[in-house]
Amino acid sequence: MAAIPVNFLTLFSFLALLFSSSHGQLSTNFYATTCPNVSTIVRGAMTQALNTDSRIAASFLRLFFHDCFVNGCDASILLDDTTTFTGEKNAGPNAGTTRGYEVVDTIKSQVEASCSGVVSCADILALATRDGVVLVDKWIVPLGRRDARTASQSAANSQLPGPSSTLAQLITSFSNKGFSAAEMTVLSGSHTIGQAGCASFRNHIYNQANIDPAFATTRRANCPSTSGSGDRNLAPLDVQTPIRFENAYFQNLVAQRGLLNSDQVLFNNGSQDALVRTYSQNNARFLADFVVAMVKMGNISPASSTVTEIRRNCRRTN
């Protein structure tokens, strides 16, 4: 992982405090007396997970986003299906593509051993996402989330934007969650790490014009044109630095090397072109804006009517 500048970390600390004070349930010292070692436990587990699998940081970013965008940050995405319950794991945007559940299980078991029944799975997911992106203390995560006792596959299918989304669809999807077009663009920068399967970018590399021809040719080598053939063959979302969190993603867009259609539409003679170009030239600006948007996303709350608890096992209700 790339080192994050100290001024960026200081800014994040200030913004985290600012945003947490505006959220009635979240606090940066929520577990100060009930589970003071939770951050240390999560960080240690994520360090070990990253040493084993460099993709896990991107996987947690995706889990956190897919959780928060469906009825708030309540760990509903972690619930397994049962004979009487259908959760979100097998919704179209999640089935076969979200990962990291076993790492969540490992972290949860370690946290439970230290402070049983205290720390929510939703907070573990928030902390682990932070530690996956950059393993430092300065990224302060407001805590105090609770876990939902239910989930909604239909909401996951309808509310999560897909890889073929147009710019207008992306703007609408994020606007429905209270985000501006600019915040949508900077959050898309999370694609500076991670990979995607052939099925999600096949149409873009074979049938669309807003792509660098040489880049398309490279991607076609591992992604056959026939649907169903090599669907899960992976390619990096950021062709330059696929495991380093910085602004190369936006440089790729300017060069028409966005892997997904939903990436490249951010720079395609549209309303976000100027911002994409700014981020491509200014890494510090990207990181600072990303911080603000991530803290805001982490503050998406479930509906007040949602029945919640602190799950002892993240995969099932108590």
CSV table of C-alpha atoms in Angstrom, one decimal:
chain,number,residue,atom,x,y,z
A,1,MET,CA,0.0,0.0,0.0
A,2,ALA,CA,1.2,3.5,-0.7
A,3,ALA,CA,2.0,5.7,2.2
A,4,ILE,CA,-0.7,8.4,2.9
A,5,PRO,CA,0.6,11.9,3.5
A,6,VAL,CA,0.5,13.1,7.1
A,7,ASN,CA,-1.6,16.2,6.2
A,8,PHE,CA,-4.2,13.8,4.6
A,9,LEU,CA,-4.3,11.8,7.8
A,10,THR,CA,-4.7,14.9,9.9
A,11,LEU,CA,-7.5,16.1,7.6
A,12,PHE,CA,-9.3,12.8,7.9
A,13,SER,CA,-9.1,12.9,11.7
A,14,PHE,CA,-10.7,16.3,11.8
A,15,LEU,CA,-13.4,15.4,9.3
A,16,ALA,CA,-14.2,12.2,11.0
A,17,LEU,CA,-14.8,14.1,14.2
A,18,LEU,CA,-16.9,16.7,12.4
A,19,PHE,CA,-19.1,14.1,10.8
A,20,SER,CA,-19.5,11.9,13.8
A,21,SER,CA,-20.7,14.8,15.9
A,22,SER,CA,-23.6,15.3,13.4
A,23,HIS,CA,-24.7,11.7,13.7
A,24,GLY,CA,-26.6,10.9,16.9
A,25,GLN,CA,-25.5,7.3,17.2
A,26,LEU,CA,-21.9,7.3,16.2
A,27,SER,CA,-18.9,8.4,18.2
A,28,THR,CA,-15.1,8.1,17.7
A,29,ASN,CA,-14.7,6.7,21.2
A,30,PHE,CA,-17.8,4.5,21.3
A,31,TYR,CA,-15.9,1.4,22.6
A,32,ALA,CA,-13.5,3.3,24.8
A,33,THR,CA,-14.6,1.5,27.9
A,34,THR,CA,-16.5,-1.5,26.6
A,35,CYS,CA,-13.9,-2.8,24.1
A,36,PRO,CA,-10.9,-0.5,24.0
A,37,ASN,CA,-8.8,-2.9,22.0
A,38,VAL,CA,-11.2,-3.4,19.1
A,39,SER,CA,-9.2,-1.2,16.6
A,40,THR,CA,-6.0,-3.1,17.5
A,41,ILE,CA,-7.7,-6.4,17.0
A,42,VAL,CA,-9.2,-5.5,13.6
A,43,ARG,CA,-5.9,-4.0,12.4
A,44,GLY,CA,-3.9,-7.0,13.3
A,45,ALA,CA,-6.4,-9.4,11.5
A,46,MET,CA,-6.5,-7.2,8.4
A,47,THR,CA,-2.7,-7.0,8.3
A,48,GLN,CA,-2.5,-10.8,8.3
A,49,ALA,CA,-5.3,-11.0,5.7
A,50,LEU,CA,-3.5,-8.5,3.4
A,51,ASN,CA,-0.3,-10.4,3.7
A,52,THR,CA,-2.1,-13.5,2.4
A,53,ASP,CA,-4.4,-11.8,-0.2
A,54,SER,CA,-3.6,-8.3,-1.6
A,55,ARG,CA,-7.1,-8.2,-3.1
A,56,ILE,CA,-8.8,-8.1,0.3
A,57,ALA,CA,-8.6,-4.3,0.7
A,58,ALA,CA,-10.6,-3.8,-2.5
A,59,SER,CA,-13.0,-6.6,-1.4
A,60,PHE,CA,-13.8,-4.8,1.9
A,61,LEU,CA,-14.3,-1.5,0.1
A,62,ARG,CA,-16.9,-3.2,-2.1
A,63,LEU,CA,-18.5,-5.0,0.9
A,64,PHE,CA,-18.8,-1.7,2.8
A,65,PHE,CA,-20.3,0.1,-0.2
A,66,HIS,CA,-22.7,-2.6,-1.0
A,67,ASP,CA,-23.8,-2.8,2.7
A,68,CYS,CA,-24.3,0.9,3.2
A,69,PHE,CA,-26.1,1.5,0.0
A,70,VAL,CA,-28.8,-1.0,0.8
A,71,ASN,CA,-30.8,0.3,3.8
A,72,GLY,CA,-27.8,1.8,5.5
A,73,CYS,CA,-24.6,0.5,7.1
A,74,ASP,CA,-26.1,-2.4,9.1
A,75,ALA,CA,-24.1,-5.4,8.1
A,76,SER,CA,-27.1,-6.9,6.3
A,77,ILE,CA,-24.9,-8.0,3.5
A,78,LEU,CA,-23.1,-10.4,5.8
A,79,LEU,CA,-26.2,-12.5,6.6
A,80,ASP,CA,-26.4,-16.0,5.1
A,81,ASP,CA,-29.6,-17.3,3.4
A,82,THR,CA,-31.6,-19.8,5.4
A,83,THR,CA,-34.6,-22.0,4.6
A,84,THR,CA,-36.8,-19.2,5.8
A,85,PHE,CA,-34.7,-16.1,4.9
A,86,THR,CA,-33.3,-14.7,1.7
A,87,GLY,CA,-30.5,-12.2,2.2
A,88,GLU,CA,-28.4,-10.0,0.0
A,89,LYS,CA,-25.4,-12.2,-0.7
A,90,ASN,CA,-27.0,-13.8,-3.8
A,91,ALA,CA,-28.5,-10.6,-5.2
A,92,GLY,CA,-27.3,-9.9,-8.8
A,93,PRO,CA,-24.7,-7.3,-7.8
A,94,ASN,CA,-23.2,-9.5,-5.1
A,95,ALA,CA,-23.5,-13.2,-6.2
A,96,GLY,CA,-20.1,-14.7,-6.9
A,97,THR,CA,-18.4,-11.3,-6.8
A,98,THR,CA,-18.4,-10.0,-3.2
A,99,ARG,CA,-15.8,-11.6,-1.0
A,100,GLY,CA,-14.0,-11.3,2.3
A,101,TYR,CA,-16.8,-12.9,4.4
A,102,GLU,CA,-14.3,-15.4,5.9
A,103,VAL,CA,-12.0,-12.6,7.0
A,104,VAL,CA,-15.0,-10.9,8.7
A,105,ASP,CA,-15.7,-14.2,10.5
A,106,THR,CA,-12.1,-14.3,11.7
A,107,ILE,CA,-12.1,-10.7,13.0
A,108,LYS,CA,-15.5,-11.2,14.6
A,109,SER,CA,-14.3,-14.3,16.5
A,110,GLN,CA,-11.2,-12.5,17.8
A,111,VAL,CA,-13.3,-9.5,18.9
A,112,GLU,CA,-15.8,-11.7,20.6
A,113,ALA,CA,-13.0,-13.4,22.5
A,114,SER,CA,-11.9,-10.0,23.9
A,115,CYS,CA,-15.3,-8.4,24.4
A,116,SER,CA,-18.3,-10.6,23.8
A,117,GLY,CA,-21.6,-9.2,22.6
A,118,VAL,CA,-20.3,-5.6,22.4
A,119,VAL,CA,-19.0,-4.7,18.9
A,120,SER,CA,-21.4,-4.8,15.9
A,121,CYS,CA,-20.5,-6.5,12.7
A,122,ALA,CA,-21.3,-3.2,11.0
A,123,ASP,CA,-18.6,-1.5,12.9
A,124,ILE,CA,-16.1,-4.3,12.3
A,125,LEU,CA,-16.8,-3.9,8.6
A,126,ALA,CA,-16.2,-0.2,8.8
A,127,LEU,CA,-12.9,-0.6,10.7
A,128,ALA,CA,-11.7,-3.4,8.5
A,129,THR,CA,-12.4,-1.3,5.4
A,130,ARG,CA,-10.3,1.5,6.8
A,131,ASP,CA,-7.4,-0.8,7.7
A,132,GLY,CA,-7.5,-2.5,4.3
A,133,VAL,CA,-7.0,0.8,2.5
A,134,VAL,CA,-4.3,2.2,4.8
A,135,LEU,CA,-3.0,0.5,7.9
A,136,VAL,CA,-2.6,3.6,10.2
A,137,ASP,CA,-4.3,4.9,13.3
A,138,LYS,CA,-5.0,8.4,12.0
A,139,TRP,CA,-8.0,7.4,9.9
A,140,ILE,CA,-10.6,7.7,12.7
A,141,VAL,CA,-13.8,5.7,12.1
A,142,PRO,CA,-16.9,6.9,14.0
A,143,LEU,CA,-18.5,3.8,15.6
A,144,GLY,CA,-21.7,2.8,17.2
A,145,ARG,CA,-23.5,1.1,14.4
A,146,ARG,CA,-25.9,-1.8,15.0
A,147,ASP,CA,-26.6,-4.9,13.0
A,148,ALA,CA,-29.9,-5.5,11.2
A,149,ARG,CA,-31.9,-8.6,11.8
A,150,THR,CA,-33.0,-8.7,8.2
A,151,ALA,CA,-31.8,-8.0,4.7
A,152,SER,CA,-33.3,-7.2,1.3
A,153,GLN,CA,-32.3,-9.0,-1.9
A,154,SER,CA,-34.7,-7.0,-3.9
A,155,ALA,CA,-33.2,-3.7,-2.6
A,156,ALA,CA,-29.7,-4.9,-3.4
A,157,ASN,CA,-30.8,-5.7,-6.9
A,158,SER,CA,-32.5,-2.4,-7.5
A,159,GLN,CA,-30.3,0.1,-5.5
A,160,LEU,CA,-26.7,-0.9,-6.3
A,161,PRO,CA,-25.3,0.6,-9.6
A,162,GLY,CA,-23.9,-1.9,-12.0
A,163,PRO,CA,-20.8,-2.0,-14.3
A,164,SER,CA,-22.9,-1.0,-17.4
A,165,SER,CA,-24.4,2.0,-15.7
A,166,THR,CA,-24.6,5.3,-17.7
A,167,LEU,CA,-23.5,8.6,-16.2
A,168,ALA,CA,-27.1,9.6,-15.7
A,169,GLN,CA,-27.9,6.3,-13.9
A,170,LEU,CA,-24.9,6.7,-11.6
A,171,ILE,CA,-25.8,10.3,-10.7
A,172,THR,CA,-29.4,9.2,-10.0
A,173,SER,CA,-28.3,6.2,-7.9
A,174,PHE,CA,-26.0,8.2,-5.7
A,175,SER,CA,-28.4,11.1,-5.5
A,176,ASN,CA,-31.0,8.7,-4.1
A,177,LYS,CA,-28.6,8.1,-1.2
A,178,GLY,CA,-27.9,11.8,-0.6
A,179,PHE,CA,-24.7,12.1,-2.6
A,180,SER,CA,-23.8,14.7,-5.2
A,181,ALA,CA,-22.4,13.9,-8.7
A,182,ALA,CA,-18.9,15.0,-7.4
A,183,GLU,CA,-19.1,12.7,-4.4
A,184,MET,CA,-20.1,9.9,-6.8
A,185,THR,CA,-17.1,10.5,-8.9
A,186,VAL,CA,-14.6,10.6,-6.0
A,187,LEU,CA,-16.1,7.4,-4.5
A,188,SER,CA,-15.6,5.7,-7.9
A,189,GLY,CA,-12.0,6.3,-7.2
A,190,SER,CA,-12.1,3.3,-4.9
A,191,HIS,CA,-11.6,1.4,-8.2
A,192,THR,CA,-7.9,2.4,-8.0
A,193,ILE,CA,-7.5,-1.0,-6.3
A,194,GLY,CA,-9.1,-4.3,-7.0
A,195,GLN,CA,-10.2,-6.4,-10.0
A,196,ALA,CA,-13.3,-7.2,-12.0
A,197,GLY,CA,-14.5,-10.3,-13.9
A,198,CYS,CA,-14.7,-10.5,-17.7
A,199,ALA,CA,-18.5,-10.6,-17.7
A,200,SER,CA,-18.6,-7.1,-16.2
A,201,PHE,CA,-16.4,-5.4,-18.8
A,202,ARG,CA,-16.9,-7.6,-21.9
A,203,ASN,CA,-19.3,-5.2,-23.6
A,204,HIS,CA,-17.1,-2.2,-23.0
A,205,ILE,CA,-14.0,-3.7,-24.5
A,206,TYR,CA,-15.7,-5.2,-27.6
A,207,ASN,CA,-18.6,-2.9,-28.4
A,208,GLN,CA,-17.9,0.6,-27.3
A,209,ALA,CA,-15.9,3.4,-28.9
A,210,ASN,CA,-14.8,5.3,-25.8
A,211,ILE,CA,-11.9,3.1,-25.1
A,212,ASP,CA,-8.2,3.1,-26.0
A,213,PRO,CA,-7.8,0.5,-28.8
A,214,ALA,CA,-4.6,-0.9,-27.4
A,215,PHE,CA,-6.1,-1.2,-24.0
A,216,ALA,CA,-9.1,-3.0,-25.4
A,217,THR,CA,-6.9,-5.4,-27.3
A,218,THR,CA,-4.9,-6.2,-24.1
A,219,ARG,CA,-8.1,-6.9,-22.1
A,220,ARG,CA,-9.6,-9.0,-24.9
A,221,ALA,CA,-6.7,-11.5,-24.5
A,222,ASN,CA,-8.2,-12.7,-21.2
A,223,CYS,CA,-11.8,-12.0,-21.9
A,224,PRO,CA,-13.4,-14.0,-24.8
A,225,SER,CA,-16.2,-12.2,-26.7
A,226,THR,CA,-18.7,-15.1,-26.1
A,227,SER,CA,-20.9,-14.7,-23.1
A,228,GLY,CA,-20.4,-17.4,-20.6
A,229,SER,CA,-16.8,-18.0,-21.7
A,230,GLY,CA,-14.2,-16.8,-19.2
A,231,ASP,CA,-16.8,-14.7,-17.4
A,232,ARG,CA,-14.8,-14.8,-14.1
A,233,ASN,CA,-11.4,-14.1,-15.7
A,234,LEU,CA,-10.0,-11.2,-13.8
A,235,ALA,CA,-8.5,-7.9,-14.9
A,236,PRO,CA,-7.2,-5.0,-12.7
A,237,LEU,CA,-9.6,-2.0,-12.4
A,238,ASP,CA,-6.5,0.2,-12.4
A,239,VAL,CA,-4.0,-1.0,-15.0
A,240,GLN,CA,-1.2,1.1,-13.6
A,241,THR,CA,-1.1,0.4,-9.9
A,242,PRO,CA,-3.8,-2.2,-9.0
A,243,ILE,CA,-2.9,-2.6,-5.3
A,244,ARG,CA,-1.9,1.0,-4.5
A,245,PHE,CA,-4.5,3.5,-3.4
A,246,GLU,CA,-3.9,6.8,-5.3
A,247,ASN,CA,-5.2,8.8,-8.3
A,248,ALA,CA,-3.9,6.5,-11.2
A,249,TYR,CA,-7.5,5.4,-11.7
A,250,PHE,CA,-8.4,8.9,-12.9
A,251,GLN,CA,-5.3,9.1,-15.1
A,252,ASN,CA,-6.6,5.9,-16.7
A,253,LEU,CA,-9.9,7.5,-17.4
A,254,VAL,CA,-8.3,10.5,-19.1
A,255,ALA,CA,-6.4,8.0,-21.3
A,256,GLN,CA,-9.6,6.1,-22.0
A,257,ARG,CA,-8.4,3.1,-20.1
A,258,GLY,CA,-11.3,2.7,-17.7
A,259,LEU,CA,-12.1,-1.0,-17.4
A,260,LEU,CA,-15.9,-0.8,-16.8
A,261,ASN,CA,-18.4,1.2,-18.7
A,262,SER,CA,-19.4,2.8,-15.4
A,263,ASP,CA,-15.8,3.9,-15.0
A,264,GLN,CA,-15.2,5.4,-18.4
A,265,VAL,CA,-18.6,7.3,-18.5
A,266,LEU,CA,-17.1,9.6,-15.8
A,267,PHE,CA,-14.8,11.0,-18.5
A,268,ASN,CA,-16.7,10.9,-21.8
A,269,ASN,CA,-17.5,14.5,-22.7
A,270,GLY,CA,-19.9,14.8,-19.8
A,271,SER,CA,-20.4,16.8,-16.6
A,272,GLN,CA,-17.6,15.0,-14.6
A,273,ASP,CA,-14.8,15.5,-17.1
A,274,ALA,CA,-13.3,18.5,-15.4
A,275,LEU,CA,-13.3,16.9,-12.0
A,276,VAL,CA,-11.8,13.6,-13.3
A,277,ARG,CA,-9.0,15.7,-14.9
A,278,THR,CA,-8.4,17.5,-11.7
A,279,TYR,CA,-8.1,14.3,-9.7
A,280,SER,CA,-5.8,12.8,-12.4
A,281,GLN,CA,-3.4,15.7,-11.8
A,282,ASN,CA,-3.8,16.2,-8.0
A,283,ASN,CA,-3.5,13.1,-5.8
A,284,ALA,CA,-3.8,15.1,-2.6
A,285,ARG,CA,-7.1,16.6,-3.8
A,286,PHE,CA,-8.4,13.2,-4.6
A,287,LEU,CA,-7.5,11.7,-1.2
A,288,ALA,CA,-8.9,14.6,0.7
A,289,ASP,CA,-12.2,14.5,-1.2
A,290,PHE,CA,-12.4,10.7,-0.9
A,291,VAL,CA,-12.1,11.0,2.9
A,292,VAL,CA,-15.1,13.3,3.1
A,293,ALA,CA,-17.2,11.1,0.9
A,294,MET,CA,-16.3,7.9,2.7
A,295,VAL,CA,-17.1,9.4,6.1
A,296,LYS,CA,-20.4,10.5,4.7
A,297,MET,CA,-21.1,7.0,3.3
A,298,GLY,CA,-20.3,5.4,6.7
A,299,ASN,CA,-23.0,7.6,8.3
A,300,ILE,CA,-25.8,6.3,6.1
A,301,SER,CA,-28.2,5.0,8.8
A,302,PRO,CA,-30.9,2.3,8.5
A,303,ALA,CA,-34.5,3.4,8.7
A,304,SER,CA,-35.6,4.2,12.3
A,305,SER,CA,-38.0,1.3,12.1
A,306,THR,CA,-35.2,-1.3,11.4
A,307,VAL,CA,-34.9,-3.9,14.2
A,308,THR,CA,-31.2,-4.2,15.2
A,309,GLU,CA,-29.0,-6.0,17.5
A,310,ILE,CA,-25.3,-6.8,18.1
A,311,ARG,CA,-24.8,-10.1,16.3
A,312,ARG,CA,-22.5,-12.7,17.9
A,313,ASN,CA,-22.0,-14.3,14.5
A,314,CYS,CA,-22.0,-12.0,11.5
A,315,ARG,CA,-23.7,-14.6,9.3
A,316,ARG,CA,-26.8,-15.0,11.3
A,317,THR,CA,-29.1,-13.2,13.8
A,318,ASN,CA,-28.8,-14.1,17.5
